[in-house]
Every structure is written in structure tokens, then in C-alpha cells.
Amino acid sequence: MNKKITVLGIESSCDETAASIIQEENGKVKILSNIISSQFDVHKEFGGVVPELAARAHVEKIDLITEKAISESKININQIDAIAATAGPGLIVCLTVGLNFGKTIAASLNKPFIAVNHLEGHAISPKFNSELNFPYLLLLISGGHTQYLLVEGLGNYKRLGTTIDDALGEAFDKTAKIIGIEFPGGPKIEKYAERGNKERFKLPKPILNRGGCNLSFAGLKTAILRMQPKIKNQKDRFDLAASFQKTIEEILVEKTKVAFQMYLNENNYFNKTFVVAGGVAANKGIKSRLTKLSADNKFECLFPDLSLCGDNAAMIALVGLEKFKNKTFNELNFNVNPRWQLDEKAEFLKGAGVKIES
Ligand code: KG4
Ligand code: ZN
């Protein structure tokens, strides 16, 4: 008889408090519950996430959210085989809440505890809806990270390129703020873009033809800031959003072409799989351009299900499940790691002073 493996995942790295129960049976993984509580209302008036308020909201909600995840999954708490919680990267005060809560449950149930890298959760999130084999090329686009990585296996990453300044989600959010869209504005940019003239504003594409598949978005923000006085009515907002969306799509297409080549040069197995994950992977325009580019280059292109692009605990539980099968457990004294990178050997590359070789 095949044993079921049941994992509880907990996520609290930024402004989402989340818990999920997933279960593997006969090699198939099912999400039994996936509860996410977002803190939009807590941070709205500040125009961004306030760490202390976020942490307090996590403290207030984490037990209720976890209880809900367990009751919705219809499992008995004793059926849980392991507890996985995000240990980094993220806001230290927020990570601490979920990690400690996860450890406490693991200790009280006397079950293995698994510390998860949040970015690894995003990296393998398409596994819920597609067959995903190593190695693959990953484009991780979230609110805090923007990287191309060669993924050779669980915990085995080589960074091929990174943003040298803002993350892509951050660029979306800042643009939205300049246009006057309420926080968090990223997802609304594409709605505005659908109604605008994408040819109206000419925006820069920093380091487009140099620096390998490294990226830069800070110049775009500055350009948009300069255009702000010209934004007087709704039509102007739609046009600027459309021009921004188009510019981002063009940057990602060009940089992905470079990343494809770098990946093929690195990877002896020629597994032509391209995964796009993280909050910004929910953007339909980006998805359609990168899907087409992949088809033209004979890459299989995988995105997570739309509901799993943003932060969630199902992806954290999935990393936990994989580690449970490898018997990779952590001690209860495992500490939060707010700067935990997927490729810990990659050099720090940030700031306008960074020299990008061509
Ligand atoms: O992965 P995620 O939920 O959180 C982090 O780990 O950072 O990503 C959140 C980011 C935010 O910046 C948000 O504005 C952006 O993803 N985002 C989008 C869209 N949906 C979420 N950006 C552009 N288009 C979208 N549809
Ligand atoms: Zn995330």
C-alpha cells in the first residue's frame, strides 16, 4: 500500500500570512487547503509594507489561518508528517513569526521541521500543474527579487543574471504609485495598460545590449518620475501604463534570449525547460510574450497556476514535501535568514556604481 505524505506549510515572509496542507499519494500531489490572508488594508495608507505592522498582523492571524488550513483540508492533525516554514529571505520580524510558529507545531506534534527558502517555493511552484524536471532555466520575478538561474536540483542553483537595482515587482509598484494607483499597484498596471496607447511614451531600456542577462529598472522609474507633470487625466495614466508594460515586455524578451543562450552553454543535458515564477509571473502580457519566445526557441515554458504566482504556503509545503522525501530536516534552533539567496556563491551585484561588462 502506498503511504500518503502530508505536509503543513507556513509562510509569513512579507505581507501575506498563509498556511496550506498538501498531500502526495501515488506520486501525485494535491493541495488540500491553501489559506492566504493579505494585509492590503494594513499598509494601504502608508503606500508600502511597514514591517512592524506586518509582523503584528502575522501574530494576530497565524494560528487562525493555520487552524483554517487544517480544518479545510479535512485531515486529522496527527496525519501531518512534517511542518515546513519559510526561514528567508524576507522581513526579519515577519519571518520570525511563521518560523517560530512552525517550530512550535513540529515540537508539539513531534514531527520533523523543515526550514524553507521562500524563493525555492516560487522556483518549484509550477510542479503543482506541470511535470517539472531538473535542470531548467528559471526567471524569478517577484517584489523583492529578479533573477535568471540555472536550477540543477533542489538547493542547487547557479545565478546567471540579476537586477542590479530594483526588482521587477518593485518597478511595477513604484510606477503605479507615480501614476497615482493605490498600493499595491503592480497588478493594476496591466489593467490600465489594456486601455492605453503603448507607443505614446518612450521609456529607456537600461543595459539592454550589455551586461549579459543582468537587468536594471531604476532608470525607468526616474524617466517616469520626470514624465509625472504630463500625467493629467485618466487617458495619460492608461498611456503611461501601456508604455511601461510594453517596455518591460521588450526588456524581458531580449534578456531572456541572452539567458537561453547562457543556459544552453552551461547545461550539458539540453533539457530546454524555462520556468517563470514569482508574483509578476501573473502578468498576462509578460506570460504571452515569454511563452511565444520560448516556442520560437523550442523551450518548453512553464508558469505556476495563476493562483500560485503570488506568495502562498502551498509552495512552501511543496519544498517541504520534497525535502521530507530526501530526509532533509532541520533542527529547531534553525534561525531566520532574511538575506538567504538561492545561489549563495553569487557575488553581490547592486547599485548604480556597478560596472557591467559587455
Ligand atoms: O512573489 P510576490 O507575491 O511577493 C514577493 O515575494 O515579493 O510578488 C509580489 C509582486 C508585487 O510587486 C506585485 O505588484 C507584483 O508581484 N505583481 C504584479 C502582478 N501581480 C503581482 N506585477 C505585474 N503584473 C501583475 N499582474
Ligand atoms: Zn514571493
Short mmCIF file of N, CA and C in Angstrom, two decimals, residues 150-223:
data_model
loop_
_atom_site.label_atom_id
_atom_site.label_comp_id
_atom_site.label_asym_id
_atom_site.label_seq_id
_atom_site.Cartn_x
_atom_site.Cartn_y
_atom_site.Cartn_z
N LEU A 150 20.11 28.99 -13.25
CA LEU A 150 20.14 27.60 -13.72
C LEU A 150 19.81 26.75 -12.50
N VAL A 151 18.74 25.98 -12.60
CA VAL A 151 18.31 25.15 -11.46
C VAL A 151 18.70 23.70 -11.76
N GLU A 152 19.69 23.21 -11.00
CA GLU A 152 20.16 21.84 -11.27
C GLU A 152 19.48 20.81 -10.40
N GLY A 153 18.89 21.26 -9.31
CA GLY A 153 18.21 20.35 -8.40
C GLY A 153 17.76 21.15 -7.19
N LEU A 154 17.09 20.47 -6.28
CA LEU A 154 16.65 21.15 -5.07
C LEU A 154 17.88 21.67 -4.31
N GLY A 155 17.88 22.95 -4.00
CA GLY A 155 19.03 23.53 -3.28
C GLY A 155 20.27 23.73 -4.14
N ASN A 156 20.14 23.53 -5.44
CA ASN A 156 21.31 23.62 -6.32
C ASN A 156 21.06 24.63 -7.46
N TYR A 157 21.53 25.84 -7.24
CA TYR A 157 21.22 26.94 -8.15
C TYR A 157 22.49 27.65 -8.59
N LYS A 158 22.48 28.08 -9.86
CA LYS A 158 23.57 28.95 -10.31
C LYS A 158 22.94 30.20 -10.92
N ARG A 159 23.26 31.34 -10.34
CA ARG A 159 22.67 32.58 -10.86
C ARG A 159 23.35 32.98 -12.15
N LEU A 160 22.55 33.23 -13.19
CA LEU A 160 23.10 33.65 -14.49
C LEU A 160 23.00 35.17 -14.66
N GLY A 161 22.00 35.74 -14.02
CA GLY A 161 21.81 37.18 -14.13
C GLY A 161 20.90 37.67 -13.01
N THR A 162 21.01 38.96 -12.71
CA THR A 162 20.19 39.53 -11.63
C THR A 162 19.93 41.01 -11.91
N THR A 163 18.94 41.59 -11.26
CA THR A 163 18.78 43.03 -11.36
C THR A 163 19.91 43.68 -10.57
N ILE A 164 20.40 44.80 -11.09
CA ILE A 164 21.46 45.49 -10.34
C ILE A 164 20.86 46.61 -9.49
N ASP A 165 19.53 46.80 -9.59
CA ASP A 165 18.90 47.81 -8.73
C ASP A 165 17.52 47.32 -8.26
N ASP A 166 16.45 47.84 -8.86
CA ASP A 166 15.11 47.47 -8.39
C ASP A 166 14.70 46.08 -8.87
N ALA A 167 13.85 45.42 -8.07
CA ALA A 167 13.23 44.17 -8.54
C ALA A 167 12.08 44.55 -9.47
N LEU A 168 11.68 43.62 -10.34
CA LEU A 168 10.65 43.95 -11.32
C LEU A 168 9.31 44.31 -10.65
N GLY A 169 8.92 43.56 -9.63
CA GLY A 169 7.66 43.86 -8.94
C GLY A 169 7.69 45.25 -8.31
N GLU A 170 8.88 45.58 -7.81
CA GLU A 170 9.08 46.91 -7.21
C GLU A 170 8.91 47.99 -8.29
N ALA A 171 9.44 47.73 -9.49
CA ALA A 171 9.32 48.70 -10.59
C ALA A 171 7.84 48.88 -10.94
N PHE A 172 7.08 47.79 -10.97
CA PHE A 172 5.64 47.88 -11.23
C PHE A 172 4.96 48.71 -10.13
N ASP A 173 5.30 48.40 -8.88
CA ASP A 173 4.64 49.09 -7.76
C ASP A 173 4.99 50.58 -7.73
N LYS A 174 6.27 50.90 -8.01
CA LYS A 174 6.68 52.31 -7.97
C LYS A 174 6.04 53.08 -9.11
N THR A 175 5.98 52.46 -10.29
CA THR A 175 5.34 53.11 -11.44
C THR A 175 3.88 53.39 -11.11
N ALA A 176 3.23 52.40 -10.51
CA ALA A 176 1.82 52.56 -10.16
C ALA A 176 1.65 53.75 -9.20
N LYS A 177 2.56 53.84 -8.26
CA LYS A 177 2.48 54.92 -7.26
C LYS A 177 2.63 56.28 -7.93
N ILE A 178 3.60 56.37 -8.87
CA ILE A 178 3.83 57.64 -9.57
C ILE A 178 2.59 58.03 -10.39
N ILE A 179 1.96 57.01 -11.00
CA ILE A 179 0.76 57.27 -11.82
C ILE A 179 -0.44 57.62 -10.92
N GLY A 180 -0.34 57.27 -9.65
CA GLY A 180 -1.43 57.58 -8.72
C GLY A 180 -2.34 56.40 -8.44
N ILE A 181 -1.84 55.19 -8.70
CA ILE A 181 -2.64 53.99 -8.39
C ILE A 181 -2.31 53.57 -6.96
N GLU A 182 -3.35 53.25 -6.22
CA GLU A 182 -3.20 52.89 -4.81
C GLU A 182 -2.35 51.61 -4.63
N PHE A 183 -1.56 51.53 -3.54
CA PHE A 183 -0.75 50.35 -3.20
C PHE A 183 -1.65 49.14 -2.94
N PRO A 184 -1.31 47.93 -3.33
CA PRO A 184 -0.20 47.57 -4.20
C PRO A 184 -0.63 47.65 -5.66
N GLY A 185 0.05 48.52 -6.39
CA GLY A 185 -0.45 48.88 -7.73
C GLY A 185 -0.01 47.98 -8.87
N GLY A 186 1.03 47.15 -8.65
CA GLY A 186 1.57 46.32 -9.75
C GLY A 186 0.50 45.64 -10.60
N PRO A 187 -0.40 44.87 -9.96
CA PRO A 187 -1.38 44.15 -10.78
C PRO A 187 -2.31 45.09 -11.56
N LYS A 188 -2.50 46.30 -11.05
CA LYS A 188 -3.43 47.21 -11.75
C LYS A 188 -2.80 47.84 -12.99
N ILE A 189 -1.45 47.87 -13.02
CA ILE A 189 -0.79 48.47 -14.19
C ILE A 189 -1.24 47.76 -15.47
N GLU A 190 -1.32 46.43 -15.40
CA GLU A 190 -1.67 45.75 -16.65
C GLU A 190 -3.13 45.99 -17.05
N LYS A 191 -3.97 46.23 -16.08
CA LYS A 191 -5.38 46.59 -16.38
C LYS A 191 -5.41 47.96 -17.07
N TYR A 192 -4.67 48.92 -16.51
CA TYR A 192 -4.61 50.25 -17.12
C TYR A 192 -4.00 50.14 -18.52
N ALA A 193 -2.95 49.29 -18.62
CA ALA A 193 -2.23 49.18 -19.89
C ALA A 193 -3.14 48.73 -21.03
N GLU A 194 -4.11 47.88 -20.70
CA GLU A 194 -5.01 47.35 -21.73
C GLU A 194 -5.80 48.49 -22.41
N ARG A 195 -5.94 49.62 -21.72
CA ARG A 195 -6.78 50.71 -22.26
C ARG A 195 -5.96 51.87 -22.82
N GLY A 196 -4.63 51.70 -22.84
CA GLY A 196 -3.78 52.83 -23.23
C GLY A 196 -3.07 52.64 -24.57
N ASN A 197 -2.41 53.74 -25.00
CA ASN A 197 -1.62 53.73 -26.23
C ASN A 197 -0.16 53.47 -25.86
N LYS A 198 0.32 52.28 -26.19
CA LYS A 198 1.66 51.87 -25.74
C LYS A 198 2.79 52.58 -26.48
N GLU A 199 2.46 53.27 -27.57
CA GLU A 199 3.51 53.95 -28.34
C GLU A 199 3.71 55.40 -27.88
N ARG A 200 2.87 55.86 -26.96
CA ARG A 200 2.89 57.31 -26.67
C ARG A 200 4.16 57.77 -25.93
N PHE A 201 4.58 57.04 -24.90
CA PHE A 201 5.74 57.49 -24.13
C PHE A 201 6.94 56.60 -24.44
N LYS A 202 8.07 57.24 -24.72
CA LYS A 202 9.30 56.46 -24.98
C LYS A 202 10.07 56.33 -23.67
N LEU A 203 10.26 55.10 -23.22
CA LEU A 203 10.95 54.86 -21.95
C LEU A 203 12.28 54.14 -22.20
N PRO A 204 13.27 54.37 -21.33
CA PRO A 204 14.59 53.75 -21.55
C PRO A 204 14.57 52.25 -21.25
N LYS A 205 15.52 51.54 -21.86
CA LYS A 205 15.70 50.11 -21.56
C LYS A 205 17.15 49.95 -21.10
N PRO A 206 17.40 50.21 -19.81
CA PRO A 206 18.79 50.23 -19.32
C PRO A 206 19.51 48.89 -19.52
N ILE A 207 20.78 48.99 -19.83
CA ILE A 207 21.71 47.86 -20.09
C ILE A 207 21.11 46.77 -20.98
N LEU A 208 20.29 47.18 -21.96
CA LEU A 208 19.61 46.17 -22.80
C LEU A 208 20.61 45.34 -23.61
N ASN A 209 21.61 46.00 -24.17
CA ASN A 209 22.52 45.27 -25.06
C ASN A 209 23.87 44.98 -24.45
N ARG A 210 23.94 45.02 -23.13
CA ARG A 210 25.20 44.67 -22.45
C ARG A 210 24.88 44.06 -21.09
N GLY A 211 25.92 43.55 -20.44
CA GLY A 211 25.71 43.01 -19.09
C GLY A 211 25.04 41.64 -19.09
N GLY A 212 25.19 40.88 -20.19
CA GLY A 212 24.60 39.53 -20.22
C GLY A 212 23.11 39.59 -19.92
N CYS A 213 22.65 38.70 -19.03
CA CYS A 213 21.21 38.75 -18.70
C CYS A 213 20.98 39.44 -17.35
N ASN A 214 21.91 40.31 -16.95
CA ASN A 214 21.62 41.19 -15.81
C ASN A 214 20.60 42.23 -16.27
N LEU A 215 19.87 42.75 -15.30
CA LEU A 215 18.80 43.69 -15.63
C LEU A 215 18.90 44.95 -14.78
N SER A 216 18.25 46.02 -15.24
CA SER A 216 18.22 47.26 -14.46
C SER A 216 16.89 47.97 -14.73
N PHE A 217 16.23 48.41 -13.66
CA PHE A 217 14.93 49.07 -13.83
C PHE A 217 14.88 50.47 -13.22
N ALA A 218 15.95 50.87 -12.50
CA ALA A 218 15.88 52.15 -11.78
C ALA A 218 15.74 53.33 -12.75
N GLY A 219 16.40 53.25 -13.92
CA GLY A 219 16.33 54.33 -14.90
C GLY A 219 14.92 54.54 -15.42
N LEU A 220 14.17 53.48 -15.49
CA LEU A 220 12.78 53.55 -15.95
C LEU A 220 11.94 54.38 -14.98
N LYS A 221 12.18 54.10 -13.71
CA LYS A 221 11.44 54.81 -12.65
C LYS A 221 11.74 56.31 -12.71
N THR A 222 13.04 56.64 -12.90
CA THR A 222 13.43 58.04 -12.97
C THR A 222 12.77 58.71 -14.18
N ALA A 223 12.76 58.01 -15.31
CA ALA A 223 12.14 58.57 -16.52
C ALA A 223 10.65 58.83 -16.28
#
